[in-house]
Amino acid sequence: MCSKANSCSTTCTTMTTCAISPPALKSKETARIVIIGSGPSGIAAATRLIEQGFKNVRILEAENRIGGRINSIEYAGSIVDLGAQWCHGETGNVVYERMKDLNVLQKTGDIADVVRFVRSDKENLSEETVNKLMKIAEGSLPGENVPAFNGSLGDYVTKKYWEEVDKLENVDRNLASELLQNFLNFECSVEGSDHLFEVSGRGHLEFVESGGDNSVHWCNKGYKTFLRVLMNSKPDDPNDLGVLSGHVELNKRIVEINWQGTNELQLRTWNGELVSADHVICTVSLGVLKEQYEKLFVPALPEAKVRAINALKLGTVDKFFLEYTNEQPMPKDWPSVNFLWREQDLQELRGTKRFWLESVGYFHIVLCQPRLLEGWIIGEHARYMETLPEEEVLEGLQWLFRKFLPFDMPQPKSFLRTQWHSNPNFRGSYSYRTTYADALRTGPWDLEAPLGDVSGKPRLQFAGEASSKTHYSTVHGATETGWREADRLNAYYSRDNPSK
């Protein structure tokens, strides 16, 4: 028996049972979609959804800017990329495909092949020695014709390298060892790892390289150009968000995602604001997931997704930018220099406050920006460097130059370093697959898997470079995952109307 208080739309008799009406069915016009993060995956998802006809798309961004790990800033009279810097490849790369006809990309060309290797006693290795050993090192990486194998990339490369070096006559094994260590460190900057002995060899083989020039650069425009094209921003307005105008909210760090039940999700921001959504696409970095997943998600995530979050890793790769008054001081035939530590010098270094310099692998010129030098540091030492005062970091780099280079390096006019791990909204640079993930039989596929209800409705989705099976660690991989999750929602809402 019921009364008017039951809000039944029909008159009830004593024999009538009043059912609570189910929530109204959602459509592209009414579905509330919240995207957490405005990096390339978040922007790709949002712009694709709007293009597909979704009307209620909202991006919540923890930072005070958009872009995520794309961060192009004005520096030294030009633009530098603190995060993603190169378009890695031409064929099979969605970034290149979108940008290739817009006259904003330039190929690096042969200059990337001109590299100086200098030992810590200032010995500049001969071109013959470098070519001989580097050919072996580069040939030690497993390629297309290598069958899948268990174990780490570091073990594979080291074993293959020494097998080939041992075939050489009159080789200096100390020198060969120094070059191998430098090569391993360089590959760590590619993989994003602390060392190669935790990088999955299987994952390395399953990563799909894009063909063509792997270091296509943006000259003095910056990677943000790609995001502006995705958003269709006005060329004459640097702050215009294009189709995302009115859809992006900055300084909105999420502290809880409640996906309890089968209806709407509830999000809570750092300052207590509550946000309701029918669908959430989470694009935060793997580093943030690792640090926060236990408190961020209510109820707890499924075990398979937790395994993926714990087993995959987000490494730290940081950059140094040195600006000089006129041109950068490296000789014209020194576009890049790699540092090889002699064992005695390395042992001495490790006992000093400058021990972190061991992981500064190389410096190089910056194309289109003649006043700049750029350097790279990886792993645990990069994370330690981030904690030091800027003056101490620069003093250490100047000491490194004096230790290695056979010419003087003046004090730079200005200095800039990145701190990707220290930022709580990132906690690192880019992801890689580990041997631990192999052992647990998990990977990006488990990170990607959406959480939905029994009807197949995707409620909580995940995107970002770490969720890409074949292009993890890249902007084109991140972009693809954003499109993937937008297409997943579009497919769900188009089930009863395939023409949409």
Coordinates of C-alpha atoms in Angstrom, one line a residue:
M1 CA 0.0 0.0 0.0
C2 CA 1.4 3.4 -0.9
S3 CA 0.6 7.1 -0.4
K4 CA 1.3 10.3 -2.3
A5 CA 4.6 10.4 -0.5
N6 CA 5.7 7.5 -2.6
S7 CA 5.6 9.8 -5.7
C8 CA 4.0 7.1 -7.8
S9 CA 2.8 8.5 -11.1
T10 CA -0.4 6.3 -11.1
T11 CA -3.1 5.8 -8.5
C12 CA -2.3 2.9 -6.2
T13 CA -4.6 0.3 -4.8
T14 CA -4.0 -1.8 -1.7
M15 CA -2.8 -4.6 -4.1
T16 CA -0.4 -2.4 -6.0
T17 CA 3.4 -2.5 -5.5
C18 CA 5.2 0.8 -6.4
A19 CA 8.6 0.3 -8.1
I20 CA 11.2 3.0 -8.0
S21 CA 11.9 4.1 -11.6
P22 CA 15.3 3.3 -12.9
P23 CA 17.6 6.2 -13.7
A24 CA 16.9 7.8 -17.1
L25 CA 18.9 6.3 -19.9
K26 CA 21.9 8.5 -20.8
S27 CA 22.8 9.7 -24.3
K28 CA 25.7 11.5 -25.9
E29 CA 23.9 14.7 -25.1
T30 CA 23.4 13.9 -21.4
A31 CA 26.2 11.6 -20.3
R32 CA 28.6 13.3 -17.9
I33 CA 32.2 12.4 -18.7
V34 CA 35.0 13.5 -16.4
I35 CA 38.6 13.1 -17.6
I36 CA 41.3 13.3 -15.0
G37 CA 44.4 14.9 -16.4
S38 CA 45.1 17.2 -19.4
G39 CA 48.2 15.5 -20.8
P40 CA 48.2 14.2 -24.4
S41 CA 45.9 11.2 -23.5
G42 CA 43.4 13.4 -21.7
I43 CA 43.3 16.0 -24.5
A44 CA 43.1 13.3 -27.1
A45 CA 40.2 11.7 -25.3
A46 CA 38.3 15.0 -24.8
T47 CA 38.7 16.3 -28.3
R48 CA 37.7 12.9 -29.8
L49 CA 34.6 12.7 -27.6
I50 CA 33.5 16.2 -28.6
E51 CA 34.1 15.4 -32.2
Q52 CA 31.9 12.3 -31.7
G53 CA 29.0 14.4 -30.4
F54 CA 29.3 14.1 -26.6
K55 CA 28.2 17.4 -25.0
N56 CA 29.1 17.1 -21.4
V57 CA 32.9 16.5 -21.3
R58 CA 34.9 17.9 -18.4
I59 CA 38.7 17.8 -17.8
L60 CA 40.0 18.2 -14.2
E61 CA 43.7 19.0 -14.1
A62 CA 45.8 19.1 -11.0
E63 CA 48.4 21.5 -12.4
N64 CA 48.0 25.1 -13.2
R65 CA 48.5 24.4 -16.9
I66 CA 47.5 21.9 -19.5
G67 CA 49.9 19.4 -21.2
G68 CA 50.9 16.9 -18.6
R69 CA 54.4 15.7 -19.4
I70 CA 54.4 17.9 -22.4
N71 CA 55.7 21.2 -21.1
S72 CA 56.9 23.7 -23.6
I73 CA 58.1 26.9 -22.0
E74 CA 59.8 30.1 -23.1
Y75 CA 63.5 30.1 -22.3
A76 CA 66.6 31.7 -23.6
G77 CA 64.7 33.6 -26.2
S78 CA 63.1 30.5 -27.6
I79 CA 61.0 27.5 -26.6
V80 CA 62.3 24.4 -24.8
D81 CA 60.5 21.2 -23.9
L82 CA 61.0 20.2 -20.3
G83 CA 59.2 17.0 -21.0
A84 CA 58.5 15.2 -24.3
Q85 CA 60.8 16.7 -26.9
W86 CA 61.0 14.6 -30.0
C87 CA 58.5 13.0 -32.3
H88 CA 59.8 9.5 -32.3
G89 CA 59.4 8.2 -35.9
E90 CA 57.4 9.0 -39.0
T91 CA 55.6 5.9 -40.2
G92 CA 53.2 4.4 -37.7
N93 CA 53.3 7.5 -35.5
V94 CA 49.9 9.4 -35.1
V95 CA 51.7 12.6 -34.0
Y96 CA 53.8 12.7 -37.1
E97 CA 50.8 11.8 -39.3
R98 CA 48.8 14.7 -37.8
M99 CA 51.6 17.3 -38.1
K100 CA 53.7 16.3 -41.1
D101 CA 52.0 18.8 -43.5
L102 CA 52.0 21.8 -41.2
N103 CA 55.6 22.9 -41.6
V104 CA 56.4 22.6 -37.9
L105 CA 58.6 19.4 -37.8
Q106 CA 62.2 19.1 -38.8
K107 CA 64.3 15.9 -39.2
T108 CA 67.5 15.7 -37.0
G109 CA 69.4 14.0 -39.8
D110 CA 73.0 12.9 -39.7
I111 CA 74.1 15.3 -36.9
A112 CA 72.7 12.8 -34.4
D113 CA 75.4 10.3 -35.6
V114 CA 78.3 12.6 -34.7
V115 CA 79.1 11.8 -31.1
R116 CA 82.3 12.4 -29.1
F117 CA 83.3 9.9 -26.4
V118 CA 85.6 11.3 -23.7
R119 CA 87.2 9.5 -20.8
S120 CA 87.6 11.0 -17.3
D121 CA 91.3 11.7 -18.0
K122 CA 90.3 13.9 -21.0
E123 CA 91.2 11.3 -23.6
N124 CA 89.1 11.8 -26.7
L125 CA 88.5 8.4 -28.3
S126 CA 89.4 8.0 -31.9
E127 CA 86.6 7.6 -34.4
E128 CA 87.9 4.2 -35.3
T129 CA 87.6 2.9 -31.7
V130 CA 84.2 4.5 -31.2
N131 CA 82.8 3.1 -34.4
K132 CA 84.1 -0.4 -33.7
L133 CA 82.7 -0.6 -30.2
M134 CA 79.5 1.3 -30.8
K135 CA 78.6 -1.0 -33.7
I136 CA 78.9 -4.0 -31.4
A137 CA 76.9 -2.2 -28.6
E138 CA 74.0 -1.2 -30.9
G139 CA 74.0 -4.6 -32.5
S140 CA 73.6 -6.2 -29.0
L141 CA 70.1 -4.8 -28.7
P142 CA 67.5 -7.5 -29.6
G143 CA 65.8 -6.8 -32.9
E144 CA 63.0 -8.0 -35.1
N145 CA 64.5 -11.4 -35.8
V146 CA 65.2 -12.3 -32.1
P147 CA 62.6 -14.7 -30.7
A148 CA 60.9 -13.7 -27.4
F149 CA 63.0 -14.5 -24.4
N150 CA 62.7 -14.4 -20.7
G151 CA 65.0 -12.2 -18.7
S152 CA 66.2 -8.6 -18.7
L153 CA 67.3 -6.4 -21.5
G154 CA 70.4 -5.7 -19.6
D155 CA 71.4 -9.3 -19.3
Y156 CA 70.8 -9.9 -23.0
V157 CA 72.8 -6.8 -24.2
T158 CA 75.7 -7.4 -21.8
K159 CA 76.1 -11.0 -22.8
K160 CA 75.9 -10.3 -26.5
Y161 CA 78.3 -7.3 -26.3
W162 CA 81.1 -9.2 -24.6
E163 CA 80.7 -12.2 -26.9
E164 CA 81.4 -9.9 -29.8
V165 CA 84.1 -7.8 -28.1
D166 CA 86.0 -11.0 -27.2
K167 CA 86.4 -11.7 -30.9
L168 CA 88.4 -8.5 -31.4
E169 CA 92.1 -8.4 -31.3
N170 CA 94.1 -5.9 -29.1
V171 CA 91.0 -4.5 -27.5
D172 CA 91.3 -2.5 -24.3
R173 CA 88.8 -4.3 -22.0
N174 CA 88.7 -1.4 -19.6
L175 CA 87.8 1.0 -22.3
A176 CA 85.2 -1.5 -23.7
S177 CA 83.7 -1.7 -20.3
E178 CA 83.4 2.0 -19.9
L179 CA 81.7 2.4 -23.3
L180 CA 79.3 -0.4 -22.5
Q181 CA 78.3 1.3 -19.2
N182 CA 77.7 4.6 -21.1
F183 CA 75.7 2.7 -23.7
L184 CA 73.6 1.0 -21.0
N185 CA 73.0 4.4 -19.4
F186 CA 71.9 5.9 -22.7
E187 CA 69.4 3.1 -23.2
C188 CA 68.1 3.7 -19.7
S189 CA 67.3 7.2 -20.8
V190 CA 65.4 5.7 -23.8
E191 CA 63.6 3.1 -21.7
G192 CA 63.1 5.4 -18.7
S193 CA 64.6 2.9 -16.3
D194 CA 67.1 3.1 -13.4
H195 CA 69.0 0.3 -15.0
L196 CA 68.4 -2.2 -17.9
F197 CA 68.6 -5.3 -15.6
E198 CA 65.0 -4.7 -14.5
V199 CA 63.7 -3.9 -18.1
S200 CA 61.7 -6.7 -19.7
G201 CA 63.4 -8.1 -22.7
R202 CA 60.0 -9.4 -23.9
G203 CA 58.5 -5.9 -23.5
H204 CA 61.4 -4.4 -25.5
L205 CA 60.6 -6.8 -28.4
E206 CA 56.9 -6.1 -28.2
F207 CA 57.4 -2.3 -28.4
V208 CA 56.7 -1.3 -32.0
E209 CA 59.2 1.2 -33.3
S210 CA 58.0 3.8 -35.8
G211 CA 59.9 4.0 -39.0
G212 CA 62.0 6.9 -40.3
D213 CA 63.8 9.6 -38.3
N214 CA 63.4 8.7 -34.6
S215 CA 64.3 12.2 -33.4
V216 CA 62.1 14.5 -35.5
H217 CA 62.1 17.9 -33.6
W218 CA 60.0 21.0 -33.3
C219 CA 62.7 23.5 -33.9
N220 CA 61.7 26.5 -31.8
K221 CA 58.0 25.7 -31.6
G222 CA 57.8 23.0 -28.9
Y223 CA 55.7 19.9 -28.5
K224 CA 52.8 22.0 -27.3
T225 CA 52.1 22.7 -31.0
F226 CA 50.7 19.2 -31.3
L227 CA 48.2 19.7 -28.4
R228 CA 47.1 23.0 -30.0
V229 CA 46.4 21.2 -33.3
L230 CA 44.4 18.6 -31.4
M231 CA 42.3 21.3 -29.8
N232 CA 42.1 23.4 -32.9
S233 CA 43.4 26.4 -31.0
K234 CA 43.5 29.9 -32.6
P235 CA 47.1 30.4 -34.0
D236 CA 47.2 34.0 -32.8
D237 CA 46.1 33.3 -29.3
P238 CA 48.6 31.3 -27.2
N239 CA 46.0 30.7 -24.4
D240 CA 43.2 29.6 -26.6
L241 CA 42.0 26.0 -25.9
G242 CA 40.0 25.7 -29.1
V243 CA 37.2 23.1 -28.9
L244 CA 38.1 22.5 -25.2
S245 CA 37.3 26.1 -24.2
G246 CA 35.1 25.9 -21.2
H247 CA 35.8 22.2 -20.7
V248 CA 39.1 22.4 -18.7
E249 CA 39.4 23.2 -15.0
L250 CA 42.9 23.8 -13.6
N251 CA 44.2 23.2 -10.0
K252 CA 41.6 20.4 -9.5
R253 CA 43.6 17.6 -7.9
I254 CA 41.4 14.5 -7.3
V255 CA 41.8 12.8 -3.9
E256 CA 39.0 10.2 -4.2
I257 CA 37.2 8.4 -7.0
N258 CA 34.2 6.6 -5.6
W259 CA 33.0 4.0 -8.2
Q260 CA 30.8 2.1 -5.8
G261 CA 27.6 0.7 -7.2
T262 CA 26.3 0.8 -10.8
N263 CA 25.1 4.3 -11.3
E264 CA 27.0 7.6 -11.0
L265 CA 30.6 8.0 -9.8
Q266 CA 31.6 10.6 -7.2
L267 CA 34.9 12.4 -7.2
R268 CA 36.3 14.6 -4.5
T269 CA 38.9 17.3 -5.1
W270 CA 41.7 18.3 -2.7
N271 CA 39.5 21.2 -1.3
G272 CA 36.4 19.1 -0.7
E273 CA 34.5 19.8 -3.9
L274 CA 32.3 16.9 -5.1
V275 CA 31.9 16.1 -8.8
S276 CA 29.4 13.6 -10.1
A277 CA 30.0 11.6 -13.4
D278 CA 28.5 8.8 -15.4
H279 CA 32.0 7.9 -16.8
V280 CA 35.5 8.7 -15.6
I281 CA 38.6 8.4 -17.7
C282 CA 41.6 8.4 -15.5
T283 CA 44.8 9.5 -17.3
V284 CA 47.1 10.3 -14.3
S285 CA 50.7 9.0 -14.6
L286 CA 51.7 5.5 -13.4
G287 CA 53.8 7.3 -10.7
V288 CA 50.7 8.9 -9.3
L289 CA 48.7 5.6 -9.5
K290 CA 51.5 3.8 -7.6
E291 CA 51.6 6.4 -4.8
Q292 CA 47.9 7.0 -4.4
Y293 CA 45.8 4.0 -5.7
E294 CA 45.2 2.6 -2.2
K295 CA 43.5 5.8 -1.1
L296 CA 42.4 7.2 -4.4
F297 CA 39.9 4.5 -5.4
V298 CA 36.8 3.5 -3.4
P299 CA 36.2 0.6 -3.4
A300 CA 39.6 -0.9 -3.9
L301 CA 40.7 -1.7 -7.5
P302 CA 40.5 -5.3 -8.7
E303 CA 43.6 -7.4 -8.0
A304 CA 44.6 -7.6 -11.6
K305 CA 44.8 -3.9 -12.0
V306 CA 46.7 -3.5 -8.7
R307 CA 49.3 -6.1 -10.0
A308 CA 49.8 -4.1 -13.1
I309 CA 50.2 -0.8 -11.2
N310 CA 52.8 -2.4 -8.8
A311 CA 54.7 -4.3 -11.4
L312 CA 55.1 -1.7 -14.2
K313 CA 57.4 1.2 -13.4
L314 CA 57.8 4.9 -14.1
G315 CA 61.4 5.9 -14.3
T316 CA 63.0 9.3 -13.8
V317 CA 64.8 11.0 -16.7
D318 CA 65.7 14.7 -16.1
K319 CA 67.2 17.4 -18.3
F320 CA 69.7 20.3 -17.9
F321 CA 69.5 23.4 -20.1
L322 CA 72.5 25.8 -20.1
E323 CA 72.1 29.1 -21.8
Y324 CA 75.2 31.0 -23.0
T325 CA 75.6 34.7 -23.9
N326 CA 76.3 34.2 -27.5
E327 CA 76.7 30.7 -29.0
Q328 CA 77.2 27.6 -26.9
P329 CA 80.9 27.0 -26.4
M330 CA 81.3 23.4 -27.8
P331 CA 83.4 23.1 -30.9
K332 CA 81.5 22.9 -34.2
D333 CA 82.6 19.3 -34.6
W334 CA 81.4 18.4 -31.1
P335 CA 77.5 18.4 -31.4
S336 CA 77.3 15.8 -28.7
V337 CA 79.7 14.4 -26.0
N338 CA 79.4 11.3 -23.9
F339 CA 81.2 10.8 -20.6
L340 CA 83.2 7.6 -19.9
W341 CA 84.3 7.1 -16.4
R342 CA 87.6 5.3 -15.7
E343 CA 87.2 2.9 -12.9
Q344 CA 89.7 4.6 -10.5
D345 CA 88.0 8.0 -11.1
L346 CA 84.6 6.5 -10.7
Q347 CA 85.5 5.0 -7.3
E348 CA 86.8 8.4 -6.2
L349 CA 83.7 10.1 -7.4
R350 CA 81.4 7.8 -5.4
G351 CA 83.0 8.9 -2.2
T352 CA 82.2 12.6 -2.8
K353 CA 79.1 14.8 -2.6
R354 CA 79.1 14.8 -6.4
F355 CA 78.4 11.1 -6.7
W356 CA 75.2 11.8 -8.6
L357 CA 77.3 12.9 -11.6
E358 CA 77.9 9.3 -12.5
S359 CA 74.5 9.2 -14.1
V360 CA 75.0 12.3 -16.3
G361 CA 75.4 10.5 -19.5
Y362 CA 75.8 13.1 -22.2
F363 CA 75.4 16.7 -23.4
H364 CA 74.4 17.9 -26.8
I365 CA 73.6 21.0 -28.8
V366 CA 69.9 22.0 -29.3
L367 CA 69.0 22.4 -32.9
C368 CA 67.5 25.8 -33.9
Q369 CA 68.7 27.2 -30.6
P370 CA 72.4 28.0 -30.9
R371 CA 72.9 29.4 -27.3
L372 CA 71.8 26.2 -25.6
L373 CA 73.4 23.0 -24.4
E374 CA 71.2 20.2 -23.1
G375 CA 72.2 17.3 -20.8
W376 CA 70.6 14.2 -19.4
I377 CA 70.6 12.3 -16.1
I378 CA 68.8 9.1 -15.2
G379 CA 67.5 7.1 -12.3
E380 CA 68.2 7.3 -8.6
H381 CA 70.9 9.9 -9.1
A382 CA 68.4 12.1 -11.0
R383 CA 65.9 11.8 -8.1
Y384 CA 68.7 12.9 -5.7
M385 CA 69.8 15.7 -8.0
E386 CA 66.2 17.1 -7.9
T387 CA 66.6 17.6 -4.1
L388 CA 69.8 19.7 -4.4
P389 CA 69.8 23.5 -4.6
E390 CA 70.1 24.7 -8.3
E391 CA 73.4 26.4 -7.6
E392 CA 74.9 23.1 -6.3
V393 CA 73.7 21.3 -9.4
L394 CA 75.3 23.8 -11.8
E395 CA 78.5 23.8 -9.8
G396 CA 78.6 20.0 -10.2
L397 CA 78.1 20.2 -13.9
Q398 CA 80.9 22.8 -14.3
W399 CA 83.1 20.4 -12.3
L400 CA 82.2 17.6 -14.7
F401 CA 83.1 19.7 -17.7
R402 CA 86.5 20.5 -16.2
K403 CA 87.1 16.9 -15.4
F404 CA 86.3 15.6 -18.9
L405 CA 86.6 18.2 -21.6
P406 CA 89.9 19.3 -23.2
F407 CA 88.7 22.9 -23.5
D408 CA 87.3 25.5 -21.2
M409 CA 83.6 25.8 -20.6
P410 CA 82.5 29.3 -19.4
Q411 CA 79.9 29.9 -16.8
P412 CA 76.5 29.8 -18.5
K413 CA 74.3 32.9 -18.5
S414 CA 71.4 30.9 -17.0
F415 CA 70.6 27.4 -16.0
L416 CA 67.4 25.3 -15.9
R417 CA 66.8 21.7 -14.7
T418 CA 63.8 19.5 -14.6
Q419 CA 62.3 17.8 -11.5
W420 CA 59.8 15.3 -12.8
H421 CA 59.9 12.9 -9.8
S422 CA 59.6 15.6 -7.2
N423 CA 56.3 16.9 -8.7
P424 CA 53.5 15.0 -6.9
N425 CA 51.3 15.2 -10.0
F426 CA 53.8 13.1 -12.0
R427 CA 56.3 11.2 -9.8
G428 CA 58.5 10.4 -12.8
S429 CA 59.0 10.7 -16.5
Y430 CA 57.8 7.7 -18.5
S431 CA 57.0 4.0 -18.1
Y432 CA 58.6 0.7 -18.9
R433 CA 57.8 -3.0 -18.6
T434 CA 59.7 -4.9 -16.0
T435 CA 60.8 -8.5 -15.6
Y436 CA 58.7 -8.5 -12.4
A437 CA 55.6 -7.7 -14.6
D438 CA 56.6 -10.7 -16.8
A439 CA 56.8 -13.0 -13.8
L440 CA 53.3 -11.8 -12.7
R441 CA 52.0 -12.1 -16.3
T442 CA 50.7 -8.6 -16.2
G443 CA 51.3 -5.5 -18.3
P444 CA 49.7 -2.6 -20.0
W445 CA 46.7 -4.7 -20.9
D446 CA 45.6 -5.0 -17.3
L447 CA 46.2 -1.3 -16.7
E448 CA 44.0 -0.5 -19.7
A449 CA 41.1 -2.8 -18.7
P450 CA 38.0 -0.6 -18.0
L451 CA 35.8 -1.2 -14.9
G452 CA 32.2 -1.4 -15.8
D453 CA 28.8 -3.0 -14.9
V454 CA 27.2 -6.2 -16.0
S455 CA 25.6 -4.4 -19.0
G456 CA 29.0 -3.6 -20.5
K457 CA 28.8 0.1 -19.5
P458 CA 32.4 1.4 -19.0
R459 CA 32.3 3.4 -15.8
L460 CA 35.9 3.8 -14.8
Q461 CA 38.4 3.9 -17.7
F462 CA 42.2 4.2 -17.8
A463 CA 44.4 5.9 -20.4
G464 CA 47.9 7.2 -20.6
E465 CA 51.2 6.0 -22.1
A466 CA 51.7 3.3 -19.5
S467 CA 48.5 1.6 -20.7
S468 CA 49.8 1.3 -24.3
K469 CA 50.8 -2.2 -25.2
T470 CA 53.1 -1.3 -28.1
H471 CA 53.9 2.5 -27.8
Y472 CA 54.3 3.0 -24.0
S473 CA 56.6 5.8 -22.9
T474 CA 55.7 8.0 -26.0
V475 CA 53.4 10.8 -26.8
H476 CA 52.0 9.0 -29.8
G477 CA 51.2 6.0 -27.5
A478 CA 49.5 8.3 -24.9
T479 CA 47.5 9.9 -27.7
E480 CA 46.4 6.5 -29.0
T481 CA 45.1 5.5 -25.6
G482 CA 43.1 8.7 -25.2
W483 CA 41.4 7.9 -28.6
R484 CA 41.0 4.3 -27.6
E485 CA 38.9 5.2 -24.5
A486 CA 36.9 7.9 -26.3
D487 CA 36.1 5.3 -29.0
R488 CA 35.1 2.8 -26.3
L489 CA 32.5 5.2 -25.0
N490 CA 31.3 6.1 -28.5
A491 CA 30.9 2.4 -29.2
Y492 CA 28.8 1.9 -26.1
Y493 CA 26.5 4.8 -26.9
S494 CA 26.2 3.8 -30.5
R495 CA 25.1 0.2 -29.8
D496 CA 21.4 0.9 -30.6
N497 CA 22.1 3.4 -33.3
P498 CA 25.1 2.2 -35.4
S499 CA 24.8 5.3 -37.6
K500 CA 26.0 7.6 -34.8

